[in-house]
Amino acid sequence: MFDRNTGEKRLYGINASPGISIGKAYIVDKEGVDVVEKYLIREKQLKKEVNRFKSAVKKAKDELNAIIEDTPEDLRRHATILETQRALLKDKMIYGKTIEIIENEHVNADWALKKAVSRVKSMFQKLPDSYLRERAADIGYASDRILRNLVGAKQVNIGEIYKRVILVANDLSPAETSQIQLEKIKAFVTNQGSKASHTAIVARTLEIPAVLGLEDATSVIQNDDVIVVDGSTGMVVIHPGEETLIDFAERKIRYNDQKAALTRRSHFPAETSDGIRLQVMGNIELPEEVVSVLAHGGDGIGLYRTEFQYLSRTDFPSEDELFDKYMDVVEVMAPKPVTIRTLDINGDKAISNTSGSDEPNPALGLRGIRYCLTKPEVFITQLRAILRAAAFGNVRIMFPMISTLDEILEAKKVFNETADSLNKEGISFNKDIDIGIMIEVPSAVVMADLMAKEVDFFSIGTNDLIQYSLAIDRENSKVANLFQPLNPAIIRMVKHVTDVARDNNVKIFMCGEMAGYPIHMPILLGMGINELSMNPQSIPAVKTMIRSLSFEDSKLFIKDVLKKTSAKDILDLLQDSYGDILPDKYITG
Amino acid sequence: MVESGKEYSREVVIVNELGLHARSAAKIAKLAQNAKSTIWMMEKSEKVDASSIIDILTLACPKGSKITLTIDSQSDVDILNDIVSLIERGFEE
């Protein structure tokens, strides 16, 4: 949408992390030098043009060498990717071909390189194997590096942003987000991604506004453009006029005031008007995040993701290392509960030191408990660390990706054997802890009545449950709009699991994204969920919402919800019934 | 395109889990770049230059693929053997 009067342009994407930010755009675009001019080179100048290309390649190689040297030991896996890129620079299909095109067609080096590369890329896109198809991207990175040296563009190094900017990118991989100096980032804007993608999670954790899935943000927004990012509504304004700037500056102040007001009340319990108390917990990945959970009034840790200790390294963490990380959390939180989820390797966070990580379809592959049961030595090391940490606080253990009853029995068997061996070794530990499972695979929903006999609690992981039940890849922006927590199918599944849990005296928790939105509270409360776990930043608003509800009313409300036939109808019903008591539309997501 | 003499050609099966991916292709290409003349890699009817990572990748060989390596010049026989041994060892992954 382009406004002729003000020169403003508005883009609409996915509101992935709330808040408002106004600032200058910093484009991290791998195809940022895509506009390549073509011009003819005179016969006499050909040699000079070839040399210009050669020195650009040399420069690219020097740059990569410098980056590889600077890569710390523990990121060696990243370095091998860079080494492959370095080897690609001199590959004859790029290097030789480009020189050949310059000489035969008498064209400039930039154009010749682009032509050589696009031929190679199209060759790769025809390959049957998706892993290899994606290697076209590596070739792209290598050739972009040369191209940037040819046109003299400044090298984009996200590690070296020197002013506070709004980061605009096609997409950010977990590796890239780990490189960014996050304190320099005011907001995220990306072409791809969705509410549940890695960038969104990072943004919400750090309380930075983010609008994702804009498709062409990197081509529409120019470097240093002044832009407004409204992560609450999912809008980006390019070249805002004066009125828009004033409007958003005011909204920003209002948003911050409301957030501060919510946070002030966040330490009061989440108790309904009729005296039912819910536990509102925080999800964490790093021990450091405990501070944030406590600051936002969390009643404990409902999900401690343990994958981080296994990333960016070439060997497995030792028992003592893991024990230290768990202790950091358990001791600080005690006597509040800490729910440790055992290793749940998945697609974009695959461990670096196992060759089996390259699966064609990781979401349906060897992950979670499946992986742990095939790698007993890895599993036992982690269980030992958890059992030992359990002696120092209130620990619960949770197994992810359970899809069959046998997996629970087997995992519990390993758990008991591990406790026995600790006992024999005379090491202090505590095995009297709650054992639970993630309910995130549809088969676990169907089997919940039998599984309930084997565990102390269920924790519904809505992100994966929605992905597997509705067959939606949440990272795919083409279908991300169908990733609906309020889809009647999901509501019914959650209801079924909750009913089964109540009938079997099993505690019922929820730790997916769904638990973090105030607007979902009437449904989750009405179904009788005992405990909700979410991003620490969502805790205050969720608590405030629960305090304004009545359990009995919510139970009745569920009956109306179950009559609705679509996610939209359910959302409308929620908004009609509870819209006026929502803490603030900007904080509800 | 058929080579004369047995010693100029060797067959090998890809044994590593990932097959011929970027990193393993880079290792082969590095060796092949030292050859005096071209070292060829063939899988089914496709034939590519082993000194090019990109060429190797376009073969799209998963684990279990049977590859034939041939050389144009006998002086490259050591390099040929080195490549075969590298593949047989699963690229030391």
XYZ file of C-alpha atoms in Angstrom:
682
model
C 0.000 0.000 0.000
C 1.564 3.294 -1.071
C 0.282 6.652 0.080
C 1.015 9.312 -2.524
C 0.635 12.179 -0.096
C 3.053 11.075 2.571
C 5.294 8.636 0.700
C 4.486 6.048 3.330
C 4.395 2.406 2.510
C 2.818 -0.194 4.762
C 3.607 -3.908 4.817
C 1.572 -6.500 6.683
C 3.069 -9.684 8.094
C 2.893 -11.982 11.086
C 2.880 -10.339 14.527
C 5.518 -12.575 16.059
C 6.608 -10.525 19.072
C 4.693 -7.544 20.495
C 5.911 -3.994 20.973
C 6.688 -0.979 18.850
C 10.019 0.138 17.536
C 11.037 3.058 15.365
C 14.485 3.093 13.816
C 16.765 2.650 10.853
C 16.719 -0.533 8.809
C 19.783 -2.707 8.553
C 19.441 -5.197 5.740
C 21.075 -8.566 6.098
C 20.303 -9.878 2.674
C 22.153 -12.717 1.115
C 20.922 -11.651 -2.273
C 21.391 -7.967 -1.564
C 23.626 -7.408 -4.562
C 21.213 -9.057 -6.902
C 20.938 -6.150 -9.288
C 23.825 -6.871 -11.578
C 24.475 -4.704 -14.594
C 25.589 -6.147 -17.878
C 28.028 -4.315 -20.121
C 30.411 -5.299 -22.881
C 34.168 -5.371 -22.435
C 36.470 -4.493 -25.303
C 38.882 -7.166 -26.476
C 41.868 -5.236 -25.118
C 40.316 -4.907 -21.679
C 39.386 -8.587 -21.302
C 42.543 -9.559 -19.464
C 42.050 -6.713 -17.038
C 38.445 -7.804 -16.433
C 39.530 -11.383 -15.758
C 42.085 -10.082 -13.278
C 39.448 -7.967 -11.591
C 37.455 -11.165 -11.094
C 40.482 -13.084 -9.840
C 41.312 -10.470 -7.251
C 37.691 -10.395 -6.067
C 37.904 -14.171 -5.568
C 41.178 -13.794 -3.737
C 39.689 -11.155 -1.493
C 36.687 -13.381 -0.790
C 39.047 -16.206 0.091
C 41.048 -13.968 2.441
C 37.839 -12.861 4.145
C 36.746 -16.446 4.661
C 40.183 -17.376 5.988
C 39.953 -14.569 8.499
C 36.474 -15.640 9.603
C 37.564 -19.271 9.908
C 40.551 -18.256 12.026
C 38.313 -16.180 14.267
C 35.842 -19.019 14.770
C 36.244 -20.336 18.295
C 36.956 -24.024 18.863
C 33.465 -24.800 20.048
C 31.911 -23.577 16.800
C 34.042 -25.802 14.607
C 31.038 -27.243 12.852
C 30.226 -23.797 11.555
C 33.803 -23.513 10.306
C 33.534 -26.606 8.121
C 30.618 -24.979 6.333
C 32.843 -21.971 5.727
C 35.643 -24.226 4.513
C 33.290 -25.753 1.969
C 32.347 -22.256 0.858
C 36.005 -21.388 0.522
C 36.553 -24.446 -1.657
C 33.555 -23.458 -3.780
C 35.136 -20.092 -4.612
C 37.722 -21.805 -6.763
C 35.411 -24.479 -8.135
C 35.749 -24.679 -11.893
C 31.990 -24.537 -12.375
C 32.074 -21.051 -10.878
C 35.654 -19.841 -11.215
C 36.527 -21.444 -14.548
C 33.089 -20.863 -16.017
C 33.055 -17.168 -15.143
C 36.424 -16.555 -16.790
C 35.259 -18.524 -19.814
C 32.103 -16.408 -20.121
C 34.081 -13.150 -19.775
C 36.438 -14.231 -22.538
C 33.889 -15.741 -24.886
C 31.028 -13.313 -24.502
C 33.070 -10.176 -23.798
C 30.974 -9.267 -20.791
C 31.817 -7.809 -17.401
C 32.868 -10.129 -14.570
C 29.801 -9.432 -12.423
C 27.458 -10.487 -15.170
C 29.553 -13.512 -16.103
C 29.604 -14.685 -12.486
C 25.879 -14.259 -12.144
C 25.330 -16.241 -15.314
C 27.630 -19.065 -14.215
C 26.028 -19.215 -10.795
C 22.444 -19.200 -11.978
C 23.235 -22.097 -14.298
C 24.683 -24.069 -11.388
C 21.784 -23.143 -9.133
C 19.218 -24.334 -11.641
C 21.147 -27.595 -11.988
C 20.851 -28.096 -8.242
C 17.202 -27.226 -8.080
C 16.468 -30.178 -10.340
C 18.120 -32.665 -8.000
C 15.893 -35.203 -6.255
C 17.518 -34.913 -2.820
C 16.362 -31.975 -0.704
C 19.656 -31.809 1.161
C 21.502 -31.315 -2.103
C 18.924 -28.867 -3.408
C 19.630 -26.748 -0.376
C 23.339 -26.737 -1.215
C 22.441 -24.254 -3.933
C 22.311 -21.824 -1.012
C 25.976 -22.493 -0.168
C 26.920 -21.730 -3.733
C 24.879 -18.561 -3.424
C 26.768 -17.467 -0.301
C 30.128 -18.127 -1.951
C 29.262 -16.275 -5.145
C 27.655 -13.361 -3.281
C 30.901 -12.902 -1.438
C 32.775 -12.594 -4.722
C 30.102 -10.345 -6.151
C 30.262 -7.999 -3.198
C 33.983 -7.666 -3.721
C 33.463 -7.007 -7.424
C 30.981 -4.212 -6.879
C 32.817 -2.999 -3.800
C 29.781 -3.357 -1.530
C 30.455 -3.491 2.168
C 30.577 -6.981 3.590
C 27.587 -7.841 5.726
C 28.750 -9.236 8.998
C 25.928 -9.468 11.472
C 28.460 -9.888 14.228
C 29.570 -6.294 13.729
C 26.562 -4.040 13.800
C 27.749 -0.838 15.423
C 24.543 1.086 16.043
C 21.100 0.160 17.284
C 19.130 -0.930 14.253
C 16.083 -2.797 13.050
C 17.355 -5.991 11.506
C 15.760 -6.823 8.150
C 16.584 -10.266 6.766
C 15.222 -12.986 4.548
C 15.336 -15.429 7.437
C 17.652 -15.968 10.376
C 18.987 -19.400 11.192
C 19.671 -20.332 14.818
C 23.387 -20.085 13.955
C 22.944 -16.554 12.651
C 20.853 -15.393 15.586
C 23.593 -16.653 17.882
C 26.110 -14.433 16.047
C 24.113 -11.253 16.423
C 24.934 -8.790 19.159
C 21.367 -8.755 20.318
C 21.683 -5.608 22.373
C 22.108 -3.738 19.077
C 18.812 -4.940 17.683
C 15.663 -2.859 18.195
C 13.360 -5.105 16.160
C 13.297 -7.988 13.704
C 11.697 -7.920 10.251
C 11.963 -10.982 8.007
C 10.626 -12.340 4.725
C 10.051 -15.820 6.099
C 9.198 -17.383 9.428
C 6.119 -17.584 11.615
C 5.047 -17.106 15.224
C 6.695 -20.348 16.267
C 9.957 -19.985 14.341
C 13.299 -19.587 16.019
C 13.531 -15.836 15.334
C 10.092 -15.301 16.884
C 11.040 -17.197 20.025
C 14.297 -15.257 20.380
C 12.457 -11.964 19.843
C 9.823 -12.712 22.470
C 12.427 -13.917 24.952
C 14.359 -10.685 24.571
C 11.186 -8.582 24.390
C 12.106 -7.173 21.004
C 9.251 -6.451 18.553
C 9.176 -8.698 15.470
C 7.151 -8.812 12.255
C 7.872 -11.930 10.213
C 6.693 -13.573 7.005
C 6.561 -10.362 4.946
C 7.848 -12.206 1.876
C 9.562 -9.260 0.180
C 10.745 -7.084 3.082
C 14.397 -7.245 2.033
C 13.639 -5.996 -1.450
C 11.110 -3.298 -0.482
C 13.056 -1.870 2.450
C 16.395 -0.169 1.754
C 19.343 0.115 4.100
C 19.003 3.081 6.471
C 15.316 3.600 5.638
C 13.446 4.843 8.674
C 10.819 2.250 9.504
C 8.205 1.656 12.161
C 7.753 -1.918 13.358
C 4.535 -2.745 15.157
C 5.053 -6.277 16.400
C 1.652 -6.266 18.081
C -0.366 -5.922 14.887
C 2.234 -7.237 12.449
C 2.684 -4.028 10.490
C 5.771 -2.289 9.139
C 5.669 1.309 7.890
C 8.430 2.436 5.535
C 9.201 6.191 5.292
C 6.616 7.080 7.941
C 5.205 10.592 7.707
C 5.321 12.953 10.654
C 1.811 12.102 11.816
C 2.497 8.386 11.725
C 5.698 8.873 13.687
C 3.923 10.843 16.397
C 1.118 8.296 16.512
C 3.470 5.355 16.944
C 5.735 7.145 19.402
C 2.641 7.689 21.575
C 1.511 4.104 21.170
C 4.944 2.943 22.181
C 4.801 4.913 25.410
C 1.308 3.557 26.104
C 2.451 0.000 25.453
C 5.423 0.324 27.786
C 3.264 1.873 30.521
C 0.754 -0.949 30.321
C 3.458 -3.548 30.374
C 5.017 -1.967 33.445
C 1.628 -1.892 35.179
C 1.072 -5.592 34.482
C 4.533 -6.484 35.703
C 3.977 -4.661 38.974
C 1.030 -6.941 39.756
C 2.701 -10.065 38.465
C 3.741 -11.411 41.845
C 0.173 -11.869 43.023
C -1.136 -15.407 42.552
C -3.206 -16.289 39.476
C -6.418 -16.949 41.383
C -9.852 -16.747 39.823
C -12.694 -14.749 41.355
C -14.100 -18.030 42.726
C -10.851 -19.071 44.369
C -9.292 -21.515 41.894
C -5.549 -21.048 41.667
C -3.514 -21.876 38.553
C 0.237 -22.218 38.516
C 1.736 -19.923 35.904
C 5.225 -21.070 35.019
C 8.049 -20.036 32.686
C 9.673 -21.893 29.779
C 13.446 -21.587 29.679
C 16.362 -22.762 27.607
C 19.328 -21.175 29.383
C 19.901 -21.136 33.149
C 20.219 -17.334 32.923
C 16.561 -17.068 31.966
C 15.538 -18.099 35.473
C 15.993 -14.482 36.485
C 13.428 -13.423 33.931
C 10.912 -16.042 35.131
C 11.234 -14.840 38.724
C 11.111 -11.171 37.717
C 7.857 -11.774 35.843
C 6.263 -13.580 38.772
C 6.546 -17.184 37.570
C 5.479 -19.959 39.944
C 8.201 -22.306 38.684
C 9.737 -23.708 35.512
C 7.191 -25.653 33.454
C 9.613 -26.471 30.673
C 13.391 -26.474 30.885
C 14.626 -27.250 27.369
C 17.936 -29.061 27.589
C 19.046 -29.106 23.955
C 21.198 -26.008 24.209
C 24.008 -27.784 26.057
C 24.322 -30.180 23.112
C 24.596 -27.566 20.363
C 27.628 -26.017 18.702
C 30.074 -28.603 19.887
C 31.692 -31.755 18.619
C 31.365 -33.936 21.706
C 28.559 -34.692 24.128
C 28.352 -32.734 27.386
C 29.605 -34.616 30.433
C 27.411 -35.591 33.361
C 29.054 -32.966 35.571
C 28.568 -30.227 32.999
C 24.857 -31.037 32.743
C 24.548 -31.357 36.514
C 25.986 -27.831 36.882
C 23.485 -26.394 34.394
C 20.540 -28.096 36.109
C 21.772 -27.053 39.542
C 21.933 -23.428 38.421
C 18.186 -23.579 37.832
C 17.056 -26.012 40.527
C 18.806 -24.233 43.406
C 17.646 -20.775 42.420
C 14.034 -21.867 41.960
C 13.716 -24.117 45.035
C 11.233 -24.879 46.499
C 9.392 -24.011 43.260
C 9.233 -26.856 40.754
C 11.603 -27.192 37.787
C 10.361 -29.436 34.981
C 13.359 -30.762 33.068
C 12.553 -32.091 29.619
C 15.008 -34.710 28.439
C 16.885 -34.129 25.198
C 14.512 -33.311 22.339
C 16.579 -32.949 19.220
C 14.675 -31.582 16.297
C 15.018 -30.193 12.787
C 16.704 -26.825 13.128
C 18.524 -27.581 16.314
C 20.085 -30.881 15.368
C 23.106 -31.897 17.307
C 26.303 -31.392 15.371
C 28.237 -34.491 16.265
C 25.921 -37.238 15.070
C 25.977 -38.195 11.427
C 22.379 -39.378 11.736
C 21.142 -35.809 12.055
C 20.696 -35.375 8.337
C 17.241 -36.849 7.990
C 15.027 -35.969 5.043
C 12.103 -35.240 7.362
C 13.438 -34.539 10.848
C 10.042 -33.627 12.340
C 8.960 -37.204 11.669
C 12.350 -38.681 12.359
C 14.631 -39.793 15.134
C 13.997 -37.126 17.754
C 12.986 -36.779 21.390
C 12.563 -40.004 23.309
C 13.135 -42.069 20.148
C 16.634 -40.701 19.859
C 17.362 -41.137 23.570
C 16.249 -44.761 23.588
C 18.560 -45.573 20.695
C 21.453 -43.759 22.386
C 21.338 -45.146 25.940
C 24.759 -43.716 26.850
C 23.589 -40.180 26.012
C 20.269 -40.716 27.792
C 21.804 -42.227 30.931
C 24.324 -39.378 31.249
C 21.461 -36.894 31.232
C 19.298 -38.941 33.632
C 22.185 -39.192 36.087
C 22.629 -35.421 36.021
C 18.886 -34.857 36.553
C 18.632 -37.400 39.384
C 21.611 -35.816 41.136
C 20.234 -32.279 40.753
C 16.885 -33.529 42.118
C 18.523 -33.927 45.540
C 18.818 -30.136 45.748
C 15.326 -28.894 44.943
C 11.948 -29.613 43.427
C 12.601 -31.426 40.154
C 10.242 -33.143 37.748
C 11.322 -35.079 34.687
C 9.467 -34.993 31.392
C 9.940 -37.179 28.308
C 9.302 -35.563 24.903
C 7.821 -36.960 21.674
C 6.109 -39.921 23.327
C 4.055 -41.734 20.690
C 3.647 -45.203 22.206
C 3.115 -46.665 25.663
C 6.201 -48.830 25.273
C 8.373 -45.735 25.037
C 7.172 -44.645 28.484
C 7.836 -48.094 29.950
C 11.262 -48.247 28.409
C 12.217 -44.721 29.474
C 11.069 -45.450 33.040
C 13.087 -48.660 33.029
C 16.247 -46.772 32.064
C 15.375 -44.158 34.692
C 15.100 -46.795 37.453
C 18.242 -48.602 36.374
C 20.128 -45.299 36.397
C 18.904 -44.568 39.909
C 19.990 -48.054 41.010
C 23.489 -47.580 39.702
C 23.801 -44.159 41.367
C 22.699 -45.847 44.545
C 25.355 -48.555 44.230
C 28.002 -45.927 43.574
C 26.990 -44.102 46.742
C 26.287 -40.840 44.913
C 23.559 -38.658 46.394
C 20.422 -38.333 44.292
C 16.633 -38.242 44.566
C 14.459 -40.578 42.549
C 11.156 -39.691 44.219
C 10.289 -37.109 41.617
C 7.300 -36.669 39.361
C 7.669 -38.338 35.986
C 5.622 -36.992 33.112
C 5.340 -36.961 29.366
C 4.780 -34.390 26.688
C 1.495 -34.878 24.880
C 2.443 -33.612 21.433
C 1.882 -36.541 19.066
C -1.744 -37.338 18.142
C -1.280 -41.014 19.063
C -0.496 -39.960 22.644
C -3.820 -38.079 22.759
C -5.698 -41.191 21.671
C -3.744 -43.394 24.098
C -3.885 -40.924 26.998
C -6.109 -43.176 29.157
C -3.567 -45.992 29.099
C -0.566 -43.689 29.380
C -2.101 -41.996 32.417
C -1.559 -45.186 34.426
C 2.201 -44.845 33.992
C 2.916 -41.182 34.738
C 2.412 -38.435 37.307
C 1.629 -35.678 34.838
C 0.854 -34.822 31.245
C 2.161 -31.660 29.661
C 0.483 -30.700 26.415
C 3.018 -29.341 23.923
C 0.708 -27.431 21.631
C 3.256 -26.367 19.005
C 4.053 -29.891 17.907
C 0.561 -31.187 18.600
C -0.850 -28.621 16.178
C 1.864 -29.293 13.632
C 1.313 -33.051 13.696
C -2.472 -32.975 13.982
C -3.201 -30.370 11.329
C -0.240 -31.350 9.110
C 1.104 -27.794 9.150
C 4.780 -26.921 8.939
C 4.875 -23.880 11.169
C 8.055 -22.585 9.504
C 6.347 -22.467 6.127
C 4.848 -19.014 5.715
C 2.526 -20.268 2.964
C 0.579 -22.373 5.480
C 1.525 -20.660 8.750
C -1.917 -19.005 8.867
C -3.421 -22.488 9.226
C -1.365 -23.104 12.374
C -4.358 -22.445 14.628
C -4.374 -23.236 18.344
C -8.116 -22.557 18.344
C -8.875 -25.038 15.586
C -11.830 -27.095 16.900
C -9.824 -30.285 16.372
C -7.103 -29.014 18.696
C -9.624 -27.802 21.271
C -11.226 -31.254 21.283
C -7.890 -33.001 21.664
C -6.887 -30.786 24.576
C -10.316 -31.377 26.147
C -9.959 -35.146 25.763
C -6.511 -35.229 27.373
C -7.664 -32.955 30.193
C -10.731 -35.121 30.915
C -8.637 -38.303 30.902
C -6.097 -36.719 33.237
C -8.800 -35.670 35.709
C -10.434 -39.121 35.651
C -7.072 -40.783 36.328
C -5.799 -38.306 38.923
C -2.924 -37.247 36.726
C -1.848 -33.589 36.808
C -2.416 -31.755 33.567
C -0.140 -28.962 32.309
C 0.308 -27.074 29.088
C 3.665 -25.739 27.928
C 3.143 -24.786 24.285
C 2.736 -21.304 22.843
C -1.026 -21.633 23.247
C -0.627 -21.271 27.018
C 0.940 -17.812 26.683
C -2.028 -15.878 25.271
C -4.492 -14.259 27.702
C -7.319 -14.708 25.226
C -7.029 -18.500 25.501
C -7.463 -18.450 29.273
C -11.259 -18.911 29.484
C -10.867 -22.141 27.485
C -7.810 -23.513 29.304
C -9.214 -22.590 32.715
C -12.646 -24.006 31.895
C -11.171 -27.320 30.827
C -9.430 -27.603 34.180
C -5.768 -27.362 33.253
C -3.721 -27.073 36.485
C -0.614 -25.392 35.274
C 0.441 -23.268 32.311
C 3.997 -22.643 31.196
C 5.055 -19.933 28.754
C 7.661 -17.363 27.785
C 8.499 -15.461 30.962
C 7.331 -12.212 29.336
C 3.796 -13.545 28.920
C 3.353 -14.456 32.591
C 2.087 -11.064 33.883
C -0.643 -10.669 31.257
C -1.786 -14.290 31.640
C -1.964 -13.938 35.428
C -3.958 -10.722 35.131
C -6.404 -12.408 32.768
C -6.897 -15.418 35.052
C -7.602 -13.111 38.005
C -10.447 -11.535 36.090
C -12.142 -14.862 35.274
C -14.380 -17.249 37.194
C -13.767 -21.001 36.975
C -17.476 -21.870 37.047
C -18.290 -19.428 34.231
C -15.384 -20.749 32.176
C -16.624 -24.323 32.583
C -19.974 -23.292 31.136
C -18.248 -21.318 28.401
C -16.509 -24.512 27.169
C -19.921 -25.900 26.195
C -20.411 -23.005 23.774
C -16.863 -23.351 22.469
C -17.428 -27.005 21.609
C -20.418 -26.074 19.445
C -18.281 -23.891 17.185
C -17.068 -25.313 13.907
C -14.034 -23.199 13.027
C -11.069 -21.458 14.618
C -12.473 -18.126 13.517
C -15.840 -18.780 15.161
C -14.110 -19.718 18.399
C -11.945 -16.606 18.307
C -15.029 -14.456 17.621
C -16.835 -16.077 20.540
C -13.851 -15.405 22.812
C -13.642 -11.814 21.696
C -17.372 -11.206 22.036
C -17.471 -12.748 25.504
C -14.162 -11.600 26.966
C -12.784 -8.888 24.653
C -13.557 -6.121 27.134
C -11.537 -7.677 29.954
C -8.447 -8.578 27.939
C -5.467 -6.802 29.553
C -4.554 -5.027 26.317
C -4.754 -6.034 22.738
C -1.105 -5.226 22.232
C -0.001 -7.698 24.831
C -2.295 -10.537 23.884
C -0.543 -11.217 20.616
C 34.570 -42.498 -23.422
C 35.629 -46.018 -22.400
C 39.044 -46.230 -20.831
C 41.683 -48.609 -21.975
C 43.318 -50.836 -19.396
C 41.930 -51.948 -16.070
C 44.336 -49.926 -13.937
C 42.794 -46.694 -15.120
C 39.458 -47.271 -13.541
C 38.196 -48.288 -10.101
C 34.799 -48.912 -8.621
C 33.801 -47.864 -5.123
C 30.626 -47.780 -3.032
C 29.644 -44.743 -0.965
C 29.501 -45.964 2.642
C 29.025 -42.847 4.764
C 25.540 -42.017 6.067
C 25.160 -38.687 4.345
C 26.311 -39.816 0.926
C 28.225 -37.407 -1.294
C 27.358 -34.133 0.397
C 29.151 -30.813 0.284
C 31.862 -31.593 2.799
C 32.770 -34.984 1.361
C 32.685 -33.609 -2.186
C 35.073 -30.862 -1.091
C 37.494 -33.516 0.161
C 37.417 -35.402 -3.130
C 37.774 -32.228 -5.179
C 40.777 -31.155 -3.134
C 42.586 -34.394 -4.006
C 41.488 -34.371 -7.635
C 42.728 -30.829 -8.134
C 46.304 -32.115 -7.752
C 45.943 -34.458 -10.727
C 47.756 -33.774 -13.981
C 44.719 -34.504 -16.099
C 41.068 -34.935 -15.365
C 39.789 -37.526 -12.905
C 36.279 -38.563 -13.860
C 33.509 -39.789 -11.610
C 30.671 -41.809 -13.018
C 27.423 -42.913 -11.474
C 25.000 -44.712 -13.787
C 25.161 -42.744 -17.027
C 26.323 -39.472 -15.490
C 29.955 -38.501 -15.786
C 31.501 -35.537 -13.996
C 34.851 -33.919 -13.257
C 36.029 -34.928 -9.759
C 37.898 -31.653 -9.253
C 34.626 -29.737 -9.063
C 32.558 -29.912 -5.862
C 29.563 -28.676 -7.761
C 29.940 -31.322 -10.442
C 30.232 -34.046 -7.806
C 27.172 -32.798 -5.980
C 25.065 -32.909 -9.109
C 25.542 -36.676 -9.151
C 23.352 -36.677 -6.005
C 24.783 -39.927 -4.654
C 23.208 -41.263 -1.465
C 24.766 -43.944 0.752
C 25.107 -47.203 -1.179
C 25.666 -45.624 -4.613
C 28.212 -47.344 -6.798
C 30.744 -44.947 -8.307
C 33.304 -45.529 -11.036
C 36.423 -43.374 -11.010
C 38.590 -43.167 -14.112
C 41.772 -41.330 -15.003
C 43.044 -40.077 -18.328
C 46.684 -40.275 -17.401
C 48.475 -43.107 -15.630
C 50.502 -40.600 -13.615
C 47.378 -39.830 -11.604
C 46.971 -43.374 -10.364
C 48.114 -42.503 -6.806
C 45.543 -39.755 -6.546
C 42.905 -42.125 -7.866
C 43.800 -44.614 -5.134
C 43.767 -41.896 -2.484
C 40.266 -40.875 -3.511
C 39.040 -44.467 -3.474
C 40.492 -44.990 -0.029
C 38.934 -41.734 1.213
C 35.515 -42.864 0.008
C 35.977 -46.345 1.471
C 36.809 -44.858 4.848
C 33.550 -42.936 4.730
C 35.399 -39.601 4.541
C 36.447 -40.119 8.152
C 33.160 -38.694 9.332
